[in-house]
XYZ file of C-alpha atoms in Angstrom:
762
model
C 14.213 25.193 -55.311
C 13.521 28.284 -57.551
C 10.707 30.813 -56.897
C 8.320 29.163 -59.496
C 8.478 25.806 -57.920
C 7.871 27.450 -54.310
C 5.006 29.248 -55.619
C 3.490 25.995 -57.333
C 3.876 24.289 -54.084
C 2.320 26.851 -51.951
C -0.650 26.934 -54.491
C -1.148 23.473 -54.182
C -1.160 23.484 -50.262
C -3.420 26.286 -50.375
C -5.831 24.265 -52.512
C -5.615 21.186 -50.181
C -6.168 23.509 -47.017
C -9.308 24.954 -48.776
C -10.564 21.476 -49.478
C -10.378 20.565 -45.747
C -12.323 24.050 -44.750
C -14.927 23.109 -47.357
C -15.595 19.808 -45.869
C -15.617 21.197 -42.240
C -18.357 23.667 -43.200
C -20.321 21.102 -44.843
C -20.329 18.539 -41.868
C -20.131 21.012 -38.739
C -22.622 22.909 -36.848
C -23.145 26.339 -38.044
C -21.883 27.901 -34.657
C -18.459 26.487 -35.524
C -18.461 28.092 -38.768
C -16.727 31.294 -37.854
C -13.642 30.221 -36.875
C -13.274 27.779 -39.552
C -13.839 30.895 -41.994
C -11.611 32.974 -40.135
C -8.567 30.670 -41.053
C -9.268 31.544 -44.647
C -8.234 35.120 -43.909
C -5.495 34.341 -41.802
C -3.835 32.226 -44.536
C -1.711 33.654 -47.450
C -2.301 36.978 -49.135
C -5.252 36.765 -51.888
C -5.979 33.249 -50.478
C -9.456 34.279 -49.777
C -9.939 34.982 -53.522
C -8.643 31.406 -54.446
C -11.254 30.045 -51.717
C -13.893 31.924 -53.009
C -13.286 30.333 -56.517
C -13.389 26.961 -54.888
C -16.505 27.803 -52.909
C -18.016 28.857 -55.980
C -17.322 25.579 -57.768
C -18.727 23.548 -54.910
C -21.808 25.592 -54.819
C -22.233 24.892 -58.786
C -21.710 21.266 -58.118
C -24.482 21.368 -55.192
C -26.631 23.348 -57.527
C -26.658 20.708 -60.209
C -27.356 17.865 -57.577
C -30.320 19.895 -56.340
C -31.507 20.544 -59.754
C -31.218 16.952 -60.522
C -33.405 15.889 -57.391
C -35.917 18.633 -58.126
C -36.190 17.167 -61.441
C -36.839 13.733 -60.382
C -39.643 14.654 -57.732
C -41.106 17.553 -59.889
C -43.912 15.442 -61.558
C -45.321 14.113 -57.988
C -45.117 17.580 -56.749
C -47.480 18.828 -59.636
C -49.889 16.028 -59.279
C -50.312 16.641 -55.610
C -51.112 20.369 -55.875
C -53.685 19.399 -58.703
C -55.589 16.900 -56.597
C -55.648 19.466 -53.746
C -57.356 22.172 -56.047
C -59.858 19.534 -57.183
C -60.625 18.706 -53.391
C -61.026 22.678 -52.600
C -63.831 23.012 -55.172
C -65.623 19.851 -54.200
C -65.522 20.889 -50.544
C -67.261 24.318 -51.232
C -70.012 22.618 -53.065
C -70.501 20.116 -50.558
C -70.701 22.802 -47.759
C -73.272 24.518 -49.812
C -75.518 21.578 -50.226
C -75.107 20.606 -46.652
C -76.370 23.716 -45.204
C -79.415 23.465 -47.806
C -80.234 20.150 -46.713
C -80.116 20.483 -42.890
C -82.328 23.576 -43.096
C -85.295 21.350 -44.582
C -84.989 17.997 -42.973
C -86.858 16.635 -39.892
C -85.337 14.256 -37.246
C -86.502 11.127 -38.670
C -85.796 12.087 -42.266
C -82.168 13.098 -40.884
C -81.811 9.593 -39.707
C -83.207 7.850 -42.662
C -80.982 10.407 -44.980
C -78.009 9.706 -42.748
C -78.320 5.645 -43.233
C -78.781 6.116 -46.852
C -75.762 8.478 -46.849
C -73.551 6.207 -45.040
C -74.655 3.485 -47.519
C -73.720 5.650 -50.366
C -70.479 6.560 -48.817
C -69.419 2.763 -48.639
C -70.309 2.652 -52.186
C -68.654 5.749 -53.249
C -65.528 4.370 -51.449
C -65.511 1.116 -53.236
C -65.868 2.833 -56.466
C -63.323 5.309 -55.822
C -60.718 2.862 -54.852
C -62.032 0.788 -57.983
C -61.409 3.871 -60.078
C -58.075 4.653 -58.413
C -56.748 1.248 -59.174
C -58.119 1.232 -62.710
C -56.434 4.593 -63.157
C -53.176 3.290 -62.260
C -53.482 0.584 -65.061
C -54.052 3.627 -67.654
C -50.257 5.180 -67.626
C -50.139 8.955 -67.199
C -47.276 10.939 -68.451
C -44.333 8.486 -68.761
C -45.524 6.360 -65.879
C -45.846 3.249 -67.964
C -43.632 1.031 -65.491
C -46.165 1.897 -62.592
C -49.230 1.258 -64.629
C -47.855 -2.300 -65.601
C -46.907 -3.285 -62.032
C -50.632 -2.362 -61.116
C -51.865 -4.329 -64.065
C -49.880 -7.213 -62.737
C -51.677 -6.759 -59.346
C -55.182 -6.585 -61.025
C -54.466 -9.949 -63.082
C -52.968 -11.755 -60.271
C -54.771 -10.495 -56.994
C -57.904 -8.395 -57.328
C -59.555 -9.746 -60.534
C -59.440 -13.426 -59.433
C -61.673 -12.365 -56.246
C -64.361 -10.747 -58.518
C -64.316 -12.618 -61.533
C -67.818 -13.254 -61.683
C -68.766 -9.768 -62.502
C -68.988 -8.912 -66.384
C -66.940 -5.895 -66.040
C -64.037 -7.652 -64.644
C -63.866 -10.326 -67.538
C -63.988 -7.127 -69.823
C -61.186 -5.558 -67.853
C -59.076 -8.785 -68.056
C -59.749 -8.957 -71.826
C -58.550 -5.216 -72.021
C -55.302 -5.308 -70.083
C -53.282 -7.213 -72.754
C -54.346 -4.390 -75.220
C -53.119 -1.715 -72.686
C -49.757 -3.418 -72.401
C -49.300 -3.487 -76.224
C -50.254 0.373 -76.178
C -47.565 1.171 -73.532
C -45.069 -0.905 -75.443
C -45.932 1.106 -78.532
C -45.976 4.262 -76.753
C -42.471 3.711 -75.013
C -40.871 2.601 -78.385
C -42.110 5.756 -79.947
C -40.593 7.727 -77.261
C -37.239 5.692 -77.684
C -37.667 6.628 -81.612
C -37.775 10.203 -80.723
C -34.797 9.822 -78.198
C -32.905 8.315 -80.977
C -33.448 11.270 -83.269
C -32.733 13.616 -80.532
C -29.488 12.083 -79.827
C -28.353 11.830 -83.439
C -28.807 15.764 -83.451
C -26.957 15.991 -80.089
C -23.938 13.988 -81.028
C -22.014 16.739 -82.371
C -22.716 18.983 -79.190
C -21.484 15.786 -76.962
C -18.727 15.219 -79.105
C -17.498 18.611 -78.934
C -17.831 18.851 -75.309
C -15.942 15.686 -74.755
C -13.181 16.634 -77.109
C -12.785 20.086 -75.451
C -12.198 18.647 -71.998
C -9.561 16.315 -73.263
C -7.829 19.253 -74.997
C -8.012 21.418 -71.809
C -6.801 18.984 -69.783
C -3.803 18.465 -72.005
C -3.072 22.103 -72.278
C -3.273 22.149 -68.236
C -0.982 19.201 -67.887
C 1.441 20.694 -70.525
C 1.499 23.634 -68.514
C 1.971 21.972 -65.442
C -1.470 23.361 -64.043
C -4.042 21.361 -62.005
C -7.305 21.160 -63.708
C -8.485 23.478 -61.050
C -8.784 26.773 -62.243
C -9.815 26.349 -65.753
C -13.253 27.552 -66.541
C -14.532 24.637 -68.341
C -16.827 22.719 -66.205
C -16.742 18.715 -66.444
C -19.815 17.650 -68.064
C -20.898 14.035 -68.928
C -23.374 12.644 -71.405
C -26.146 12.530 -68.878
C -25.681 16.385 -68.281
C -26.406 16.960 -71.900
C -29.221 14.372 -72.626
C -31.837 13.042 -70.930
C -31.802 9.193 -71.382
C -35.005 8.187 -69.369
C -36.753 6.999 -72.443
C -34.027 4.298 -72.867
C -34.335 3.335 -69.236
C -38.293 3.490 -69.519
C -38.514 1.269 -72.501
C -35.797 -1.035 -71.412
C -37.738 -1.893 -68.003
C -41.045 -1.980 -69.877
C -39.807 -4.510 -72.374
C -38.014 -6.381 -69.396
C -41.209 -6.663 -67.445
C -43.121 -7.788 -70.565
C -40.588 -10.476 -71.144
C -39.603 -9.020 -74.577
C -36.229 -7.644 -73.581
C -34.485 -9.508 -76.506
C -36.718 -7.730 -78.998
C -35.760 -4.338 -77.618
C -31.991 -5.093 -77.263
C -31.824 -6.220 -80.882
C -33.894 -3.078 -82.294
C -31.763 -0.798 -80.097
C -28.474 -2.126 -81.353
C -29.742 -2.364 -85.064
C -30.917 1.270 -85.008
C -27.476 2.520 -83.438
C -25.650 0.477 -86.260
C -27.317 2.378 -88.874
C -26.840 5.654 -87.064
C -23.377 4.777 -86.728
C -22.977 4.454 -90.748
C -24.694 7.895 -91.075
C -22.441 9.456 -88.692
C -19.346 7.580 -90.379
C -20.332 9.061 -94.002
C -18.326 12.409 -94.325
C -19.153 15.210 -96.506
C -17.572 15.507 -99.711
C -15.509 18.709 -99.285
C -14.736 17.761 -95.731
C -10.996 18.040 -96.809
C -11.337 21.764 -97.372
C -11.410 23.299 -93.982
C -10.160 22.070 -90.395
C -14.162 22.648 -89.357
C -15.202 20.116 -91.766
C -12.902 17.357 -89.955
C -14.000 18.808 -86.572
C -17.496 18.334 -87.010
C -16.806 14.803 -88.219
C -15.046 13.910 -85.273
C -17.433 15.466 -82.910
C -20.055 13.342 -84.177
C -18.158 10.068 -83.734
C -16.957 10.708 -80.596
C -20.466 12.062 -79.305
C -22.006 8.801 -80.533
C -19.602 6.493 -78.866
C -19.858 8.456 -75.698
C -23.330 7.900 -75.617
C -22.939 4.135 -76.378
C -20.310 4.100 -73.535
C -22.886 5.748 -71.150
C -25.399 3.052 -72.018
C -22.970 0.356 -71.553
C -22.483 1.360 -67.949
C -26.004 2.576 -66.931
C -27.831 -0.311 -68.120
C -27.383 -4.029 -67.649
C -26.563 -5.570 -70.884
C -28.627 -3.349 -73.170
C -25.280 -3.150 -75.064
C -22.147 -4.990 -74.365
C -18.457 -4.341 -74.444
C -18.361 -6.764 -77.204
C -20.954 -4.993 -78.913
C -19.492 -1.674 -78.623
C -15.990 -2.925 -79.580
C -17.370 -4.648 -82.771
C -19.069 -1.188 -83.476
C -15.813 0.617 -82.813
C -13.879 -1.679 -85.079
C -16.205 -1.144 -87.950
C -16.183 2.488 -87.379
C -12.452 2.533 -87.314
C -11.762 0.956 -90.476
C -14.478 3.284 -92.130
C -12.803 6.398 -90.307
C -9.267 5.527 -91.282
C -10.313 4.785 -95.037
C -11.810 8.350 -94.916
C -9.100 10.033 -93.533
C -6.578 8.245 -95.687
C -8.488 9.564 -98.797
C -9.439 13.055 -97.827
C -5.833 13.901 -96.260
C -4.278 13.013 -99.773
C -6.539 15.941 -101.372
C -5.123 18.372 -99.340
C -1.972 20.430 -100.310
C -2.118 22.966 -97.450
C 0.555 21.817 -94.622
C -1.000 23.931 -92.352
C -4.460 22.358 -92.733
C -2.752 18.902 -92.628
C -1.078 19.874 -89.286
C -4.688 20.870 -87.653
C -5.967 17.514 -88.900
C -3.112 15.791 -87.292
C -4.034 17.850 -83.754
C -7.799 16.894 -84.098
C -6.768 13.071 -84.704
C -4.663 13.150 -81.643
C -7.214 14.751 -79.536
C -9.958 12.269 -81.051
C -7.875 9.514 -80.264
C -6.980 10.517 -76.833
C -10.673 11.248 -76.152
C -11.971 7.605 -77.186
C -8.887 6.075 -75.569
C -10.095 7.753 -72.150
C -13.304 5.592 -72.894
C -11.760 2.533 -73.373
C -11.386 2.219 -77.144
C -8.283 0.913 -78.839
C -6.780 3.696 -80.909
C -3.484 2.361 -82.053
C -4.560 2.011 -85.763
C -5.228 5.922 -85.484
C -1.630 6.513 -84.470
C -0.315 4.148 -87.332
C -2.727 6.500 -89.748
C -0.852 9.443 -88.362
C 2.534 8.155 -89.505
C 0.985 7.965 -93.147
C -0.565 11.510 -92.777
C 2.891 12.538 -91.711
C 4.001 11.396 -94.963
C 1.499 13.370 -96.845
C 2.516 16.440 -94.727
C 6.044 16.197 -95.484
C 5.034 16.026 -99.191
C 3.148 19.093 -98.820
C 6.306 20.843 -96.953
C 8.545 19.774 -99.803
C 6.256 21.302 -102.471
C 6.112 24.411 -100.271
C 9.734 24.756 -99.763
C 10.366 24.082 -103.588
C 8.744 27.257 -104.117
C 11.012 29.026 -101.563
C 14.125 27.459 -102.639
C 13.331 28.641 -106.342
C 12.475 32.163 -105.158
C 16.005 32.362 -103.502
C 17.736 31.133 -106.498
C 16.112 33.631 -108.893
C 16.672 36.579 -106.598
C 20.309 35.808 -106.114
C 23.107 37.805 -107.774
C 25.657 35.156 -107.604
C 28.217 37.534 -106.211
C 30.389 37.195 -103.079
C 28.635 38.798 -100.251
C 30.152 42.139 -99.466
C 30.564 43.223 -95.489
C 31.170 46.713 -94.793
C 31.857 46.389 -91.028
C 31.840 43.960 -88.246
C 28.032 44.262 -87.635
C 27.231 43.147 -91.119
C 29.904 40.444 -90.856
C 28.397 39.144 -87.595
C 24.929 39.300 -89.043
C 25.794 36.892 -91.900
C 27.804 34.446 -89.643
C 25.135 34.567 -87.053
C 22.504 33.043 -89.927
C 25.115 30.894 -91.314
C 28.044 29.040 -89.883
C 30.967 30.416 -91.848
C 34.646 30.244 -90.385
C 37.517 31.305 -92.411
C 40.746 32.531 -90.553
C 42.138 34.210 -93.657
C 39.186 36.235 -94.251
C 38.629 37.020 -90.579
C 42.062 38.522 -90.550
C 41.108 40.910 -93.842
C 40.255 44.308 -93.107
C 36.726 45.918 -93.871
C 35.420 46.231 -96.257
C 35.701 42.545 -97.592
C 33.722 39.910 -99.197
C 32.737 36.385 -98.333
C 33.228 33.758 -100.727
C 29.421 32.752 -100.970
C 26.640 34.546 -102.139
C 23.486 35.500 -100.515
C 21.466 32.705 -101.364
C 23.682 30.292 -99.075
C 22.849 31.843 -95.795
C 19.077 31.896 -96.893
C 18.933 28.270 -98.097
C 20.653 27.199 -94.721
C 17.806 29.130 -92.526
C 15.119 27.820 -94.753
C 16.278 24.126 -94.021
C 16.043 24.995 -90.475
C 12.609 26.240 -90.815
C 11.726 23.094 -92.579
C 12.824 21.041 -89.870
C 10.782 23.191 -87.230
C 7.828 22.695 -89.420
C 8.478 18.833 -89.935
C 9.084 18.824 -85.969
C 5.501 20.249 -85.492
C 3.698 17.108 -86.664
C 5.843 14.773 -84.634
C 4.795 16.190 -81.380
C 2.217 14.422 -79.318
C 2.446 11.296 -81.278
C 3.673 9.448 -78.249
C 7.104 8.546 -79.752
C 10.344 8.536 -78.197
C 12.693 11.520 -78.695
C 15.042 9.067 -80.709
C 12.119 8.019 -83.027
C 11.470 11.905 -83.502
C 15.015 12.421 -84.108
C 15.175 9.741 -86.757
C 11.961 10.839 -88.437
C 13.238 14.385 -88.738
C 16.622 13.078 -90.224
C 14.715 11.377 -92.839
C 12.288 14.152 -94.068
C 15.319 16.631 -93.930
C 17.346 14.269 -96.154
C 14.291 14.292 -98.566
C 14.494 17.953 -98.645
C 18.152 17.895 -99.436
C 18.283 15.045 -101.959
C 14.917 15.780 -103.924
C 13.816 19.231 -103.478
C 16.678 21.108 -103.042
C 18.842 18.872 -105.491
C 15.862 19.514 -108.015
C 16.050 23.199 -107.573
C 19.733 23.270 -107.917
C 19.887 21.037 -111.233
C 17.160 23.190 -112.635
C 18.901 26.433 -111.703
C 22.256 25.157 -113.621
C 20.385 24.269 -116.552
C 18.734 27.611 -116.849
C 19.887 29.722 -120.121
C 20.769 32.805 -118.289
C 23.252 31.057 -115.778
C 26.433 31.988 -117.238
C 30.134 30.803 -116.696
C 30.179 33.384 -113.824
C 27.222 32.200 -112.115
C 28.252 28.518 -112.392
C 31.428 29.475 -110.831
C 29.556 30.969 -107.876
C 27.144 28.133 -107.613
C 29.959 25.338 -107.117
C 31.298 27.638 -104.465
C 28.091 27.695 -102.910
C 27.301 24.175 -102.985
C 30.740 23.661 -101.200
C 29.914 25.823 -98.198
C 26.444 24.186 -97.902
C 27.941 20.743 -97.908
C 30.210 21.736 -94.984
C 27.273 23.101 -93.113
C 25.562 19.981 -93.071
C 27.381 18.800 -89.800
C 25.857 21.810 -88.169
C 22.184 20.519 -89.265
C 22.977 17.264 -87.658
C 23.843 19.287 -84.280
C 20.546 21.435 -84.933
C 18.374 18.419 -85.040
C 19.972 16.719 -82.093
C 19.439 19.939 -80.071
C 15.790 20.447 -80.860
C 14.906 16.708 -80.157
C 17.038 16.751 -76.890
C 18.616 13.343 -78.130
C 21.666 12.279 -76.260
C 24.804 13.077 -78.532
C 26.123 9.488 -77.499
C 23.095 7.941 -79.272
C 23.731 6.160 -82.424
C 21.394 7.209 -85.122
C 20.228 4.889 -87.522
C 19.747 7.754 -90.150
C 22.495 10.225 -90.691
C 22.131 13.259 -93.164
C 23.304 12.136 -96.513
C 22.423 15.228 -98.071
C 25.943 15.775 -98.802
C 25.451 13.685 -101.941
C 23.140 16.557 -103.109
C 25.755 19.088 -103.097
C 28.571 16.854 -104.821
C 25.905 16.088 -107.362
C 25.020 19.763 -108.048
C 28.699 20.702 -108.013
C 29.447 18.091 -110.650
C 26.422 18.946 -112.775
C 27.567 22.871 -112.448
C 31.169 21.629 -113.464
C 29.868 19.790 -116.522
C 27.740 22.800 -117.430
C 30.701 25.024 -117.323
C 32.657 22.653 -119.791
C 29.688 22.567 -122.117
C 29.141 26.331 -121.781
C 32.951 27.080 -122.678
C 32.772 24.776 -125.716
C 29.582 26.569 -126.907
C 31.435 29.968 -126.508
C 34.365 28.599 -128.201
C 32.161 27.584 -131.214
C 30.584 30.968 -131.264
C 34.033 32.218 -132.048
C 34.881 29.783 -134.306
C 31.827 30.433 -136.493
C 33.307 34.040 -136.842
C 36.498 32.708 -138.651
C 36.670 34.015 -142.077
C 39.704 32.603 -143.827
C 40.618 32.866 -147.579
C 41.582 29.584 -148.161
C 43.091 30.480 -151.481
C 45.310 33.153 -150.361
C 49.151 33.704 -151.833
C 50.345 34.124 -148.616
C 49.788 34.763 -144.882
C 48.893 38.354 -143.219
C 51.859 38.038 -140.833
C 49.592 38.033 -137.893
C 47.089 35.908 -136.164
C 43.218 36.045 -137.167
C 41.125 38.474 -135.265
C 38.752 35.870 -134.306
C 41.183 33.918 -132.761
C 42.783 36.551 -130.552
C 39.390 37.588 -129.379
C 38.687 34.050 -128.390
C 42.042 33.800 -126.468
C 41.296 37.042 -124.602
C 37.973 35.478 -123.696
C 39.506 32.262 -122.578
C 42.288 34.213 -120.354
C 39.358 36.398 -118.669
C 37.182 33.512 -117.927
C 40.103 31.494 -116.229
C 40.874 34.298 -114.191
C 37.287 33.938 -112.632
C 38.142 30.289 -112.321
C 40.735 31.095 -109.565
C 38.157 30.670 -107.098
C 37.077 27.237 -108.065
C 38.793 23.879 -106.663
C 42.138 23.384 -108.627
C 41.234 20.309 -110.464
C 37.678 22.024 -111.635
C 39.628 24.842 -113.111
C 42.411 22.630 -114.795
C 39.821 20.231 -116.223
C 37.929 23.163 -117.487
C 40.907 24.738 -119.017
C 42.197 21.160 -120.760
C 38.848 20.665 -122.020
C 38.690 24.211 -123.738
C 42.146 23.621 -125.163
C 41.103 20.160 -126.617
C 37.816 21.367 -127.940
C 39.535 24.260 -129.667
C 42.059 22.012 -131.001
C 39.466 19.580 -132.343
C 37.622 22.333 -133.871
C 40.289 23.607 -135.702
C 41.540 20.422 -137.031
C 37.729 19.898 -138.303
C 37.803 23.157 -139.913
C 41.041 22.033 -141.769
C 39.409 18.579 -142.890
C 35.794 19.945 -143.718
C 34.699 18.165 -146.606
C 33.037 21.350 -148.007
C 36.380 22.833 -148.231
C 37.950 21.634 -151.527
C 40.901 23.719 -152.087
C 43.525 25.017 -149.461
C 46.627 27.184 -150.453
C 50.078 27.037 -148.780
C 49.343 30.737 -147.829
C 46.221 29.795 -146.148
C 48.264 26.973 -144.184
C 50.822 29.469 -143.125
C 48.052 31.730 -141.837
C 46.396 28.752 -140.130
C 49.787 28.115 -138.429
C 50.067 31.581 -137.023
C 46.706 31.200 -135.377
C 47.943 27.573 -134.016
C 50.970 29.085 -132.735
C 48.706 31.720 -130.677
C 46.815 28.831 -129.076
C 50.156 27.122 -128.301
C 51.347 30.288 -126.659
C 48.184 30.523 -124.608
C 48.499 27.152 -123.378
C 52.151 27.640 -122.361
C 51.278 30.750 -120.388
C 49.851 28.727 -117.629
C 46.188 30.325 -117.705
C 45.226 28.108 -114.802
C 48.076 27.071 -112.311
C 48.887 23.261 -111.400
C 49.774 21.766 -114.948
C 52.801 19.851 -114.979
C 55.329 20.638 -117.960
C 53.787 21.071 -121.391
C 50.768 19.087 -120.724
C 48.244 21.792 -121.913
C 50.327 22.450 -125.057
C 49.879 18.596 -125.797
C 46.228 19.504 -126.678
C 47.587 21.042 -129.944
C 50.132 18.438 -130.685
C 48.160 16.570 -133.358
C 47.631 20.281 -135.348
C 51.272 21.010 -134.730
C 52.879 17.788 -136.284
C 50.552 18.015 -139.173
C 51.146 21.756 -140.030
C 54.836 21.282 -139.471
C 54.927 18.367 -142.099
C 53.126 20.721 -144.835
C 55.054 23.748 -143.826
C 58.552 21.735 -143.933
C 56.987 19.603 -146.834
C 58.945 16.864 -144.985
C 57.291 13.898 -146.636
C 60.384 11.704 -147.086
C 60.611 11.626 -143.254
C 56.865 10.808 -142.601
C 56.947 8.030 -144.960
C 60.282 6.495 -143.807
C 59.670 6.732 -140.338
C 55.874 5.850 -140.220
C 55.063 3.208 -137.670
C 58.103 3.747 -135.412
C 57.605 5.020 -131.822
C 60.055 7.410 -132.237
C 58.559 9.011 -135.448
C 58.840 12.736 -135.766
C 55.102 12.886 -137.180
C 53.996 10.005 -134.861
C 50.808 12.100 -134.191
C 49.765 12.575 -137.771
C 47.152 9.969 -139.281
C 47.986 8.961 -142.866
C 44.223 9.639 -144.041
C 44.492 12.922 -142.311
C 47.487 13.809 -144.153
C 45.732 12.351 -147.386
C 42.798 14.538 -146.975
C 44.812 17.738 -146.699
C 47.105 16.796 -149.410
C 44.358 16.215 -151.758
C 43.092 19.637 -151.173
C 46.896 20.961 -151.820
C 47.114 18.919 -155.278
C 43.727 20.283 -156.605
C 44.920 23.807 -155.722
C 48.465 23.413 -157.598
C 46.660 22.239 -160.831
C 44.286 25.075 -161.023
C 46.088 28.019 -159.552
C 49.745 27.213 -160.333
C 50.368 27.801 -156.880
C 52.886 25.039 -157.057
C 54.790 26.597 -159.987
C 58.096 26.642 -158.449
C 58.092 22.859 -158.728
C 57.531 23.075 -162.267
C 59.993 25.711 -162.768
C 62.549 23.608 -161.222
C 61.685 20.116 -162.056
C 58.649 18.319 -163.206
C 59.733 15.445 -161.183
C 58.510 17.517 -157.947
C 54.890 17.325 -159.367
C 55.543 13.849 -159.592
C 56.564 13.672 -156.164
C 53.094 14.986 -154.857
C 51.504 12.108 -156.870
C 54.004 9.607 -155.641
C 53.156 10.868 -152.017
C 49.400 10.689 -152.478
C 49.820 7.056 -153.841
C 51.948 6.067 -150.690
C 49.467 7.833 -148.345
C 46.702 5.872 -150.119
C 48.584 2.642 -149.794
C 49.099 3.323 -145.885
C 45.268 4.216 -145.369
C 44.325 1.206 -147.436
C 46.647 -1.075 -145.301
C 45.336 0.406 -142.143
C 41.727 -0.516 -143.076
C 42.424 -3.764 -144.255
C 44.481 -4.487 -140.944
C 41.653 -3.427 -138.806
């Protein structure tokens, strides 16, 4: 047993011993108190201080009991003192009168006066008794019940004996009116009580909820309730219920209890509806919710007290019906008002209030399961506010990232990074300092924030009376939402931002790879903080992996798109002289700039997964080939000289050289060069002027110009034919033989025939 447990056991033994000593002091003769008290000081060190605290608490309890007893007998004591004061004044007057009378009377006169006095005294006594009895019929302050009992005695016992006297008949007629007056006065007191209790509900509820909260804190800290400064107060300590008891007794005696019960219940139902009506801005502060709960708790604590302190004024059925009505209203109110709240801290405070509210009322026997069901709805609302909050956090992290590998200068910096993010790479660990980690700074920051979100989500799940397995499952679901909705949305928005270039996209792909690998550590993190056994089979796993896969695919697609856009920008700089007599003898400047850009870009791609880099390179080459082909076949371009064809061919040769230089490793054979095969065969056909071979072999699988479509060849040849007519660029044909010019016409016709045949066939 550790020191803490020993100390706790000693404290508990000490408290039990103090209870025994207090009982001895209360029950034993004062002569024996000395040895009993000495045992306190012979006990543990400082035990006498704890005993004094215990003794003070016992004294306060006795003081409260004495105060209640004094309050009960106070009115009788005051009445007795008042009567004594009246008697003293009358006695003094009587003494003066007696002395004056004795001085002026003879013996005979004294005798006569004595007889007269005796007669008068008898009359006085009878009258005094009558007046006394009549006074009992007229209630003094709150003495209604005694007045009714006296009236009953007069009616049934005394008045029948002297019914022949007229004043008795008058009295008999007056008694019913007095009874009605008593009913009215007691009912007025009850109305005052009901108004007062409405005002006190907040205080009663606050006290009840505070006591439950303190007990909860005590149990969570493994302390007994002894030692906390909060006294246990009941509704009876805070409110004087005597008007209810008096009114109930009066109506019971008068045989009209049912009227009173119906009135009381009807009024309390009205008050319940008022208590259940929230302030319109209740959701803005936690105090608004707290006051709402205090009033409701106060209302039902009073009803519970009335239920147990009276015989049937309210019944368990009545209070349960009232509670069920209230519960439906409370749930509707909380459901509405909580939906307005966008502050997760305020929603969390609301949850804590609802838990204390439910625990308090459950302690009074009310069913609160529906409140805990509501908490699961509010938990979803809480998670929504968390997701919005963390969306802002993620966006800020992405905006501040430099999208460069994290530099680490020494061992301390390295440990600082891997202490925040689970990164392990044997090759990088072997490298000397300074070195760089592959991910950028946003990766450990995102990882830390996901853990912070899990902590925040866990705060709501506490105190919901759910098993650790259920809490674990709820945490995984909320974390999945964070990854697949919030983080995923932020990543996709980031990828589409205009300022995110190819280098940044490459880094984002690397980052998502490392975040995906870290998901298994988040799984372990959730298991650890919920104390769920690792052997437990979870119904919900973290499927956030899809978030990073999807983001990576989106980034890859964006890379292909941006690469093509850059290629288009270079192509727009092309400035061919389509009617040039002969080529420049070297490739165009715009194309060499484009190829240099591609080379440097693909060097950055070495950090990417192999297939991504290969796909990007193949996509770029295909797009470049397609763009060059479209340039040749542009309908706006009407004439092309052979010199322009030769210049264009030099540019395509540079493209083929680039493709064969293995800008990205991993391509098999001449796979990359095949992107330009359509252009190559088309240019070869025109450069060699090999129409006889093309026309003879067309349609055969082994055709030398298999990738040249007749319509493509025709479109380009039409541009060449027009040029030969106007610029005499094909004058060599006419110099040698006019038949060569006819050959062009013949080829054009044959190509048209092939094109028409293809269209008819299709």
